[in-house]
Amino acid sequence: MATIIELTLNGRKRTDAVPGNRLLLDYLRETVGLTGTKTGCDGGECGACTVLVDDKPTLSCLTLAATVADKRVDTVESLGKGGALSAVQRGFHEKLGSQCGYCTPGFIMASAGLLRRNPRPTEDEIRAALGSNICRCTGYVKIVEAVQHASALLATGEARSP
Amino acid sequence: MEALCEFQVLSPTSLAGVLEARTAHPQAQLLGGGTDLVVNIRRGIVAPAVLIDMTGVAELRAIRADAQGLEIGASVRLAEVAQHPGVVAHYPVVAEAAASIAGPTHRNMGTVGGNLCLDTRCIFYNQSQWWRSANNHCLKTTGEICHVAPKSRGVCFATFSGDLAPALMTLDAEVDIQHAAGKRTLPLRDLYIGHARHDGSGQGDGKHYLALQPGEFIAAVRVTSTPGLRSGYDKIRIRRSIEYPVAGVAVALRRVGDTLAHLRVAVTGTNPRPVLLEGTEALCGGALDARVFKGLDELVRDQIMSMKTTFTPGHYRRRVAGVLARRLVQRLFAG
């Protein structure tokens, strides 16, 4: 049985009919066609599907689309503005925070969630905030550097938004 | 084709709305953050026809924490509990337990009610449909034998692993249980009935682990502050950033001069219920010496019954519980 949901997706209002059992992940990828959000473990263990719901990092593979009615959902596609990368995207690009890239959208959204809440995190705070995300390529050192770089870009005004 | 079986989602915004939805759909399951339930639905462990999303229920979203007491609604998110200044200042065991649950993203999703009612876990249960059917299912689902203890005669040994329950139990918390006709209050420790006894006393096990009647649900949990109480929580996990506990221990104690005046210890991740150790009063009244630690070890040895329900062996998890309890008591007593 479908429910009509209204939400703000990447800054734009949308209304869709979703079946009760549709996951937010499948809603984003299949209904809307935003494939930047990745399907990983399908069980809430890897964090590849992380998106922001009302600015809070959330696992879209464990969230029912029907429960995000009237909320703000931001995916990795929302970050770049007019062809320019956001602070976190630049951080991952310039500090080589990405190798195979599959976990990257999830890491970027978890990092963006952190920097929206706390623009100048310590290394410990960065590591704690990324605890729900797994990367099997980088060993996390470059990812932490990427977030630190993003934080610096925000501080110097070189980038406007996380 | 959806990944989950078909069901309807109801999103009430008030307690009255929840009660109405439950009356209309008595078999409905309650949904908190979904970090455990949605996984179980995907694995075909449960197949509810109706889910009631509790996260939007206004009456269940309040949190109050000050020097007098603590009251947390069932739909408060775990991250909120972990970060609430009043909880951190006055009820550190609760803040530390909340901060240790899964990873940060899960804590943005998971709720207090969901964590208190967290389904018990077992290596033979938290598996996909095909894995379980290849293994002849188990007692907690549709099978007839507990694969952890095949001679258990109908007793399930799945393990309770919620972190908030032991923390709140050391503070003598009470839960408000809501049903269609009103509310009742229960000491939190009586909510958990997974005694898993072989004598057929019917006191509950890993399958029947909560003292909730059909139609009942947890509305809030409450603590009255005890002046001078020191408390803390610690747990060991295979991966520290995200994992269910090998064992988790909550301790609350009071020190008067050089005397241990009050001690409560609760353990999770080992038995089909969180265990508030019985007999800790006998360890109080003197200095914190070898006698206390020996007594504590004996209480853990006698009351912690960890079985092979996860990758780590039972005897290891029991030893971990003992070591954590000892460390926490030492740390809190020292100040």
Short mmCIF file of C-alpha atoms in Angstrom, two decimals:
data_model
loop_
_atom_site.label_atom_id
_atom_site.label_comp_id
_atom_site.label_asym_id
_atom_site.label_seq_id
_atom_site.Cartn_x
_atom_site.Cartn_y
_atom_site.Cartn_z
CA MET A 1 0.00 0.00 0.00
CA ALA A 2 1.48 3.28 -1.08
CA THR A 3 1.85 6.41 1.00
CA ILE A 4 2.13 9.90 -0.46
CA ILE A 5 5.21 11.60 0.93
CA GLU A 6 6.34 15.18 0.58
CA LEU A 7 9.97 15.89 1.29
CA THR A 8 12.73 18.33 0.46
CA LEU A 9 15.27 16.38 -1.54
CA ASN A 10 18.55 18.17 -2.25
CA GLY A 11 16.86 21.51 -1.62
CA ARG A 12 13.84 20.90 -3.85
CA LYS A 13 10.36 19.90 -2.75
CA ARG A 14 9.09 16.61 -4.13
CA THR A 15 5.94 14.58 -3.76
CA ASP A 16 5.97 10.85 -4.47
CA ALA A 17 3.82 7.81 -3.85
CA VAL A 18 5.97 5.15 -2.18
CA PRO A 19 5.05 1.64 -1.08
CA GLY A 20 5.47 1.06 2.66
CA ASN A 21 8.30 -1.40 2.13
CA ARG A 22 10.39 0.87 -0.14
CA LEU A 23 13.74 1.70 1.40
CA LEU A 24 15.01 5.27 1.20
CA LEU A 25 18.04 3.88 -0.67
CA ASP A 26 15.86 2.31 -3.37
CA TYR A 27 13.64 5.38 -3.47
CA LEU A 28 16.68 7.57 -4.19
CA ARG A 29 18.27 5.23 -6.73
CA GLU A 30 15.25 3.71 -8.46
CA THR A 31 12.36 6.18 -8.06
CA VAL A 32 14.31 9.43 -8.31
CA GLY A 33 17.32 8.18 -10.27
CA LEU A 34 19.99 9.59 -7.97
CA THR A 35 22.58 6.81 -8.12
CA GLY A 36 25.32 8.64 -6.21
CA THR A 37 24.13 6.92 -3.01
CA LYS A 38 25.59 3.42 -3.03
CA THR A 39 24.20 0.07 -1.97
CA GLY A 40 26.81 -1.75 0.10
CA CYS A 41 26.15 -4.35 2.76
CA ASP A 42 22.36 -3.83 2.88
CA GLY A 43 22.50 -4.39 6.63
CA GLY A 44 23.66 -1.13 8.20
CA GLU A 45 27.25 -2.26 8.65
CA CYS A 46 29.25 -0.41 5.97
CA GLY A 47 27.86 3.13 5.70
CA ALA A 48 28.12 3.34 1.86
CA CYS A 49 24.45 4.38 1.69
CA THR A 50 24.79 7.29 4.16
CA VAL A 51 22.68 10.37 3.38
CA LEU A 52 21.68 13.34 5.54
CA VAL A 53 18.15 13.46 6.95
CA ASP A 54 17.58 16.85 8.60
CA ASP A 55 21.39 17.28 8.55
CA LYS A 56 22.01 14.02 10.45
CA PRO A 57 23.94 11.18 8.79
CA THR A 58 21.45 8.35 8.29
CA LEU A 59 21.69 4.90 6.72
CA SER A 60 19.33 4.94 3.73
CA CYS A 61 19.45 1.12 3.50
CA LEU A 62 17.70 0.84 6.88
CA THR A 63 15.35 3.81 6.52
CA LEU A 64 11.89 3.40 5.05
CA ALA A 65 11.07 6.09 2.50
CA ALA A 66 7.65 6.52 4.14
CA THR A 67 9.35 7.74 7.34
CA VAL A 68 11.14 10.72 5.74
CA ALA A 69 7.92 12.56 4.94
CA ASP A 70 8.25 16.31 5.67
CA LYS A 71 12.00 15.98 6.21
CA ARG A 72 15.04 17.32 4.41
CA VAL A 73 17.08 14.65 2.65
CA ASP A 74 20.47 15.51 1.16
CA THR A 75 22.48 13.13 -0.99
CA VAL A 76 25.98 13.49 -2.42
CA GLU A 77 24.45 15.07 -5.54
CA SER A 78 23.42 18.11 -3.46
CA LEU A 79 26.96 19.17 -2.58
CA GLY A 80 28.48 20.54 -5.78
CA LYS A 81 27.04 23.91 -6.76
CA GLY A 82 27.28 25.25 -10.31
CA GLY A 83 30.10 22.90 -11.22
CA ALA A 84 32.16 23.77 -8.12
CA LEU A 85 32.97 21.08 -5.60
CA SER A 86 32.02 21.48 -1.95
CA ALA A 87 34.67 21.61 0.80
CA VAL A 88 34.40 17.90 1.57
CA GLN A 89 34.43 16.91 -2.09
CA ARG A 90 37.55 19.00 -2.64
CA GLY A 91 39.11 17.48 0.47
CA PHE A 92 38.62 13.94 -0.82
CA HIS A 93 39.79 14.93 -4.30
CA GLU A 94 42.87 16.90 -3.33
CA LYS A 95 44.03 14.66 -0.46
CA LEU A 96 43.35 11.40 -2.32
CA GLY A 97 40.71 10.29 0.20
CA SER A 98 39.21 7.99 -2.39
CA GLN A 99 40.63 4.91 -4.10
CA CYS A 100 38.08 2.54 -5.60
CA GLY A 101 35.49 5.15 -4.66
CA TYR A 102 32.61 2.91 -3.69
CA CYS A 103 32.46 4.00 -0.05
CA THR A 104 33.21 7.63 -0.94
CA PRO A 105 29.66 9.06 -1.22
CA GLY A 106 28.89 7.62 2.22
CA PHE A 107 32.09 8.99 3.73
CA ILE A 108 31.48 12.37 2.11
CA MET A 109 27.96 12.62 3.51
CA ALA A 110 29.03 11.49 7.00
CA SER A 111 31.82 14.11 6.84
CA ALA A 112 29.46 16.81 5.55
CA GLY A 113 27.13 15.99 8.48
CA LEU A 114 30.03 16.42 10.88
CA LEU A 115 31.22 19.74 9.39
CA ARG A 116 27.70 21.20 9.35
CA ARG A 117 27.51 20.50 13.09
CA ASN A 118 31.15 21.19 13.92
CA PRO A 119 33.21 23.04 11.27
CA ARG A 120 36.52 22.66 13.20
CA PRO A 121 36.62 19.05 14.44
CA THR A 122 39.67 17.50 16.06
CA GLU A 123 41.17 14.32 14.60
CA ASP A 124 39.48 12.28 17.32
CA GLU A 125 36.13 13.87 16.54
CA ILE A 126 36.60 13.10 12.83
CA ARG A 127 37.44 9.46 13.55
CA ALA A 128 34.47 9.14 15.92
CA ALA A 129 32.07 10.71 13.40
CA LEU A 130 33.20 8.28 10.66
CA GLY A 131 32.85 5.22 12.89
CA SER A 132 29.83 3.90 10.97
CA ASN A 133 31.65 3.92 7.61
CA ILE A 134 34.00 1.30 6.25
CA CYS A 135 36.65 1.74 3.57
CA ARG A 136 38.64 -1.30 2.45
CA CYS A 137 41.19 0.59 0.30
CA THR A 138 42.63 3.62 2.03
CA GLY A 139 43.25 2.61 5.63
CA TYR A 140 41.45 5.83 6.71
CA VAL A 141 44.57 8.02 7.04
CA LYS A 142 43.90 9.84 3.77
CA ILE A 143 40.20 10.09 4.59
CA VAL A 144 40.92 11.83 7.90
CA GLU A 145 43.33 14.17 6.07
CA ALA A 146 40.61 14.88 3.51
CA VAL A 147 38.17 15.97 6.21
CA GLN A 148 40.85 18.09 7.91
CA HIS A 149 41.57 19.72 4.55
CA ALA A 150 37.85 20.37 4.04
CA SER A 151 37.65 21.96 7.47
CA ALA A 152 40.62 24.21 6.59
CA LEU A 153 39.01 25.21 3.28
CA LEU A 154 35.92 26.30 5.18
CA ALA A 155 37.98 28.22 7.74
CA THR A 156 39.90 30.19 5.09
CA GLY A 157 36.75 30.84 3.09
CA GLU A 158 38.06 28.95 0.07
CA ALA A 159 34.95 26.84 0.15
CA ARG A 160 31.54 28.06 1.23
CA SER A 161 29.72 24.92 2.32
CA PRO A 162 30.78 21.49 3.62
CA MET B 1 10.76 -5.61 -6.64
CA GLU B 2 11.38 -4.40 -3.12
CA ALA B 3 14.05 -5.81 -0.81
CA LEU B 4 11.51 -6.14 1.98
CA CYS B 5 8.25 -8.07 2.23
CA GLU B 6 5.09 -6.04 1.74
CA PHE B 7 3.82 -4.04 4.66
CA GLN B 8 2.05 -0.83 5.47
CA VAL B 9 3.68 1.97 7.47
CA LEU B 10 1.61 4.09 9.86
CA SER B 11 3.15 7.27 11.26
CA PRO B 12 1.10 8.51 14.22
CA THR B 13 2.10 11.84 15.74
CA SER B 14 0.46 11.38 19.14
CA LEU B 15 0.13 8.70 21.79
CA ALA B 16 -3.61 8.55 21.05
CA GLY B 17 -2.74 7.89 17.41
CA VAL B 18 -0.45 4.99 18.39
CA LEU B 19 -3.15 3.40 20.56
CA GLU B 20 -5.68 3.80 17.76
CA ALA B 21 -3.32 2.19 15.24
CA ARG B 22 -2.60 -0.70 17.61
CA THR B 23 -6.30 -1.32 18.20
CA ALA B 24 -6.90 -1.35 14.45
CA HIS B 25 -3.85 -3.58 13.81
CA PRO B 26 -3.17 -5.75 16.87
CA GLN B 27 -0.40 -7.66 15.06
CA ALA B 28 1.48 -4.50 14.04
CA GLN B 29 5.12 -4.16 15.06
CA LEU B 30 6.57 -0.94 16.43
CA LEU B 31 9.38 0.69 14.48
CA GLY B 32 12.00 2.90 16.13
CA GLY B 33 15.14 3.71 14.16
CA GLY B 34 14.93 0.43 12.26
CA THR B 35 18.61 -0.37 12.71
CA ASP B 36 17.73 -3.86 14.01
CA LEU B 37 14.13 -4.47 12.87
CA VAL B 38 14.63 -3.54 9.21
CA VAL B 39 17.65 -5.87 9.04
CA ASN B 40 15.53 -8.69 10.48
CA ILE B 41 12.72 -8.00 8.00
CA ARG B 42 15.21 -8.12 5.14
CA ARG B 43 16.51 -11.46 6.39
CA GLY B 44 12.99 -12.85 6.50
CA ILE B 45 13.16 -13.37 10.27
CA VAL B 46 9.99 -11.35 10.81
CA ALA B 47 7.32 -10.36 8.27
CA PRO B 48 5.00 -7.79 9.84
CA ALA B 49 1.95 -6.69 7.84
CA VAL B 50 1.91 -3.28 9.54
CA LEU B 51 4.68 -1.17 11.06
CA ILE B 52 3.93 1.73 13.38
CA ASP B 53 6.67 4.35 13.17
CA MET B 54 7.11 5.64 16.73
CA THR B 55 9.69 8.34 15.98
CA GLY B 56 7.16 11.09 15.31
CA VAL B 57 5.10 10.61 18.49
CA ALA B 58 5.36 13.96 20.26
CA GLU B 59 4.70 12.69 23.83
CA LEU B 60 7.53 10.14 23.56
CA ARG B 61 10.24 12.57 22.45
CA ALA B 62 10.90 14.45 25.68
CA ILE B 63 14.09 14.15 27.70
CA ARG B 64 14.63 15.69 31.14
CA ALA B 65 17.83 15.25 33.11
CA ASP B 66 18.86 17.25 36.17
CA ALA B 67 20.16 16.72 39.71
CA GLN B 68 16.74 15.44 40.84
CA GLY B 69 15.98 12.87 38.21
CA LEU B 70 16.08 11.56 34.69
CA GLU B 71 13.15 10.86 32.39
CA ILE B 72 13.58 9.82 28.77
CA GLY B 73 10.76 9.18 26.29
CA ALA B 74 10.89 6.01 24.23
CA SER B 75 11.31 7.82 20.91
CA VAL B 76 14.32 9.92 21.96
CA ARG B 77 17.26 9.11 19.69
CA LEU B 78 20.35 7.50 21.21
CA ALA B 79 22.63 10.32 20.00
CA GLU B 80 20.49 12.81 21.96
CA VAL B 81 20.88 10.78 25.16
CA ALA B 82 24.65 10.50 24.68
CA GLN B 83 25.07 14.26 24.17
CA HIS B 84 22.49 15.67 26.59
CA PRO B 85 24.39 17.89 29.08
CA GLY B 86 22.16 16.85 32.00
CA VAL B 87 22.65 13.15 31.30
CA VAL B 88 26.42 13.57 30.88
CA ALA B 89 26.68 15.57 34.12
CA HIS B 90 24.37 13.61 36.42
CA TYR B 91 23.97 10.11 34.91
CA PRO B 92 27.33 9.36 33.26
CA VAL B 93 26.63 5.62 33.10
CA VAL B 94 23.63 6.32 30.84
CA ALA B 95 25.51 8.80 28.62
CA GLU B 96 28.49 6.43 28.30
CA ALA B 97 26.25 3.48 27.49
CA ALA B 98 24.35 5.47 24.86
CA ALA B 99 27.60 6.76 23.32
CA SER B 100 28.88 3.19 23.01
CA ILE B 101 25.95 1.82 20.99
CA ALA B 102 26.86 0.78 17.42
CA GLY B 103 28.32 3.68 15.38
CA PRO B 104 27.48 7.40 15.22
CA THR B 105 25.10 7.06 12.26
CA HIS B 106 23.16 4.28 14.01
CA ARG B 107 22.85 6.47 17.09
CA ASN B 108 21.25 9.22 14.98
CA MET B 109 18.60 6.64 14.06
CA GLY B 110 18.14 4.27 17.02
CA THR B 111 15.72 5.11 19.83
CA VAL B 112 15.67 4.49 23.58
CA GLY B 113 12.55 2.32 23.31
CA GLY B 114 14.12 0.29 20.52
CA ASN B 115 17.32 -0.24 22.49
CA LEU B 116 15.48 -1.27 25.66
CA CYS B 117 13.40 -3.79 23.67
CA LEU B 118 16.27 -4.82 21.36
CA ASP B 119 15.70 -8.29 20.00
CA THR B 120 17.98 -10.93 21.45
CA ARG B 121 20.76 -12.10 19.16
CA CYS B 122 22.32 -15.40 18.22
CA ILE B 123 24.67 -16.69 15.56
CA PHE B 124 21.93 -19.13 14.50
CA TYR B 125 19.25 -16.42 14.38
CA ASN B 126 20.74 -13.26 12.84
CA GLN B 127 21.29 -14.91 9.48
CA SER B 128 19.67 -14.84 6.07
CA GLN B 129 16.64 -16.95 5.20
CA TRP B 130 18.68 -19.43 3.13
CA TRP B 131 21.35 -19.79 5.81
CA ARG B 132 18.74 -20.54 8.44
CA SER B 133 16.79 -22.95 6.27
CA ALA B 134 20.00 -24.82 5.35
CA ASN B 135 20.56 -25.19 9.09
CA ASN B 136 17.05 -26.46 9.85
CA HIS B 137 16.05 -23.15 11.50
CA CYS B 138 16.26 -22.68 15.27
CA LEU B 139 14.04 -22.48 18.30
CA LYS B 140 13.78 -18.69 18.18
CA THR B 141 12.20 -18.80 14.71
CA THR B 142 10.32 -21.87 13.50
CA GLY B 143 12.68 -24.69 14.47
CA GLU B 144 12.41 -27.11 17.36
CA ILE B 145 15.97 -27.17 18.65
CA CYS B 146 18.22 -24.49 20.12
CA HIS B 147 21.43 -25.07 18.14
CA VAL B 148 23.45 -23.43 20.89
CA ALA B 149 22.19 -25.94 23.46
CA PRO B 150 20.50 -28.84 21.62
CA LYS B 151 19.50 -30.49 24.91
CA SER B 152 17.88 -27.32 26.26
CA ARG B 153 14.35 -28.79 26.01
CA GLY B 154 12.64 -25.80 24.49
CA VAL B 155 14.75 -23.09 26.13
CA CYS B 156 16.26 -20.47 23.77
CA PHE B 157 19.65 -18.95 24.65
CA ALA B 158 19.75 -15.94 22.31
CA THR B 159 21.60 -13.10 24.03
CA PHE B 160 20.30 -9.70 25.06
CA SER B 161 22.87 -7.09 24.07
CA GLY B 162 21.25 -3.68 24.62
CA ASP B 163 23.53 -1.20 26.39
CA LEU B 164 21.02 1.19 27.98
CA ALA B 165 19.27 -1.48 30.05
CA PRO B 166 22.22 -2.44 32.29
CA ALA B 167 23.19 1.24 32.70
CA LEU B 168 19.69 2.21 33.81
CA MET B 169 19.31 -0.90 35.99
CA THR B 170 22.28 0.12 38.14
CA LEU B 171 20.34 3.35 38.87
CA ASP B 172 17.15 1.43 39.82
CA ALA B 173 15.23 2.82 36.85
CA GLU B 174 11.52 2.32 36.30
CA VAL B 175 9.73 2.00 32.95
CA ASP B 176 6.30 3.36 32.08
CA ILE B 177 4.43 0.79 30.05
CA GLN B 178 1.53 2.07 27.99
CA HIS B 179 -1.49 0.06 26.90
CA ALA B 180 -4.89 0.92 25.50
CA ALA B 181 -6.51 1.22 28.95
CA GLY B 182 -3.76 3.26 30.60
CA LYS B 183 -0.30 2.97 32.01
CA ARG B 184 1.61 0.77 34.45
CA THR B 185 5.05 1.20 35.95
CA LEU B 186 7.58 -1.57 36.42
CA PRO B 187 11.11 -1.65 37.83
CA LEU B 188 13.26 -1.88 34.69
CA ARG B 189 14.93 -5.07 35.92
CA ASP B 190 11.51 -6.78 35.96
CA LEU B 191 10.99 -5.96 32.29
CA TYR B 192 13.55 -8.61 31.40
CA ILE B 193 12.37 -12.17 31.95
CA GLY B 194 14.95 -14.13 29.94
CA HIS B 195 16.00 -16.34 32.84
CA ALA B 196 16.45 -19.37 30.54
CA ARG B 197 15.97 -21.95 33.27
CA HIS B 198 15.80 -25.63 32.50
CA ASP B 199 13.33 -26.45 35.26
CA GLY B 200 10.30 -25.57 33.15
CA SER B 201 9.42 -22.64 35.40
CA GLY B 202 8.33 -20.72 32.30
CA GLN B 203 10.20 -17.62 33.40
CA GLY B 204 11.15 -16.62 29.90
CA ASP B 205 14.21 -17.20 27.73
CA GLY B 206 15.93 -15.75 24.68
CA LYS B 207 12.71 -15.98 22.70
CA HIS B 208 10.35 -14.57 25.34
CA TYR B 209 12.58 -11.99 26.94
CA LEU B 210 10.27 -9.05 27.78
CA ALA B 211 7.46 -8.84 30.34
CA LEU B 212 5.27 -6.93 27.88
CA GLN B 213 1.72 -8.15 27.28
CA PRO B 214 0.21 -7.97 23.78
CA GLY B 215 -0.63 -4.34 23.01
CA GLU B 216 1.80 -2.91 25.57
CA PHE B 217 4.80 -0.76 24.76
CA ILE B 218 7.38 1.30 26.61
CA ALA B 219 6.55 4.99 26.87
CA ALA B 220 9.40 6.28 29.05
CA VAL B 221 12.14 5.30 31.46
CA ARG B 222 12.76 7.16 34.71
CA VAL B 223 15.46 7.43 37.37
CA THR B 224 15.41 9.20 40.73
CA SER B 225 18.82 10.61 41.51
CA THR B 226 20.89 9.19 44.41
CA PRO B 227 23.25 11.84 45.84
CA GLY B 228 26.92 10.90 45.78
CA LEU B 229 26.54 8.07 43.29
CA ARG B 230 29.42 7.50 40.85
CA SER B 231 28.62 5.52 37.73
CA GLY B 232 30.17 4.37 34.48
CA TYR B 233 29.85 1.99 31.54
CA ASP B 234 32.38 0.04 29.55
CA LYS B 235 32.26 -2.68 26.95
CA ILE B 236 34.50 -4.77 24.76
CA ARG B 237 33.74 -5.24 21.08
CA ILE B 238 35.54 -7.03 18.28
CA ARG B 239 35.59 -3.74 16.34
CA ARG B 240 35.49 -0.75 18.64
CA SER B 241 33.76 1.70 16.29
CA ILE B 242 30.73 -0.47 15.51
CA GLU B 243 29.72 -3.89 16.81
CA TYR B 244 27.52 -5.69 19.28
CA PRO B 245 29.24 -6.22 22.64
CA VAL B 246 31.34 -9.23 23.59
CA ALA B 247 30.26 -8.08 27.05
CA GLY B 248 29.16 -4.74 28.49
CA VAL B 249 29.24 -3.73 32.15
CA ALA B 250 27.57 -0.89 34.06
CA VAL B 251 28.62 0.02 37.59
CA ALA B 252 27.17 2.46 40.10
CA LEU B 253 28.80 2.86 43.50
CA ARG B 254 29.04 5.22 46.42
CA ARG B 255 32.21 5.84 48.40
CA VAL B 256 32.14 7.22 51.95
CA GLY B 257 35.66 8.00 53.17
CA ASP B 258 37.58 4.83 52.36
CA THR B 259 34.49 2.64 52.55
CA LEU B 260 32.55 1.16 49.67
CA ALA B 261 29.04 2.12 50.79
CA HIS B 262 26.93 0.98 47.83
CA LEU B 263 27.58 -1.13 44.75
CA ARG B 264 25.50 -2.17 41.78
CA VAL B 265 26.84 -4.03 38.76
CA ALA B 266 24.86 -5.00 35.63
CA VAL B 267 26.09 -7.00 32.65
CA THR B 268 24.84 -7.21 29.06
CA GLY B 269 25.77 -9.28 26.01
CA THR B 270 26.03 -12.52 27.96
CA ASN B 271 22.62 -13.84 29.07
CA PRO B 272 19.15 -13.76 27.49
CA ARG B 273 18.55 -10.74 29.74
CA PRO B 274 20.68 -7.93 31.14
CA VAL B 275 21.81 -9.20 34.55
CA LEU B 276 21.84 -6.98 37.64
CA LEU B 277 24.25 -8.97 39.80
CA GLU B 278 22.61 -10.17 43.00
CA GLY B 279 24.62 -10.09 46.23
CA THR B 280 26.69 -6.94 45.69
CA GLU B 281 25.42 -5.51 49.03
CA ALA B 282 27.48 -8.16 50.84
CA LEU B 283 30.63 -6.69 49.27
CA CYS B 284 29.95 -3.23 50.74
CA GLY B 285 30.79 -1.85 54.19
CA GLY B 286 34.57 -2.06 54.04
CA ALA B 287 37.57 -0.93 52.06
CA LEU B 288 37.97 -1.78 48.38
CA ASP B 289 40.28 -4.74 48.92
CA ALA B 290 41.00 -8.20 47.57
CA ARG B 291 37.93 -9.56 49.35
CA VAL B 292 35.64 -7.30 47.29
CA PHE B 293 37.29 -8.27 44.00
CA LYS B 294 37.21 -11.97 44.82
CA GLY B 295 33.53 -11.64 45.73
CA LEU B 296 32.80 -9.74 42.53
CA ASP B 297 34.54 -12.43 40.46
CA GLU B 298 32.41 -15.07 42.14
CA LEU B 299 29.16 -13.19 41.45
CA VAL B 300 30.11 -12.89 37.77
CA ARG B 301 31.10 -16.56 37.63
CA ASP B 302 27.82 -17.70 39.20
CA GLN B 303 25.35 -15.40 37.43
CA ILE B 304 26.82 -14.78 33.97
CA MET B 305 25.86 -17.58 31.64
CA SER B 306 27.36 -16.78 28.26
CA MET B 307 26.84 -19.48 25.66
CA LYS B 308 28.21 -19.93 22.14
CA THR B 309 25.71 -17.44 20.65
CA THR B 310 28.35 -15.39 18.83
CA PHE B 311 31.84 -15.76 17.37
CA THR B 312 33.60 -15.46 20.71
CA PRO B 313 33.35 -18.39 23.12
CA GLY B 314 31.16 -18.16 26.21
CA HIS B 315 33.93 -18.59 28.76
CA TYR B 316 35.86 -15.73 27.16
CA ARG B 317 32.87 -13.39 27.34
CA ARG B 318 32.34 -14.26 30.99
CA ARG B 319 35.97 -13.44 31.74
CA VAL B 320 35.66 -10.18 29.82
CA ALA B 321 32.61 -9.27 31.94
CA GLY B 322 34.58 -9.97 35.12
CA VAL B 323 37.58 -7.91 34.02
CA LEU B 324 35.41 -4.97 32.92
CA ALA B 325 33.52 -5.01 36.23
CA ARG B 326 36.75 -5.01 38.23
CA ARG B 327 38.28 -2.16 36.17
CA LEU B 328 35.16 -0.02 36.40
CA VAL B 329 34.81 -0.50 40.17
CA GLN B 330 38.47 0.48 40.60
CA ARG B 331 38.16 3.52 38.34
CA LEU B 332 34.97 4.82 39.93
CA PHE B 333 36.13 4.20 43.51
CA ALA B 334 39.36 6.09 42.83
CA GLY B 335 37.22 8.98 41.63
#
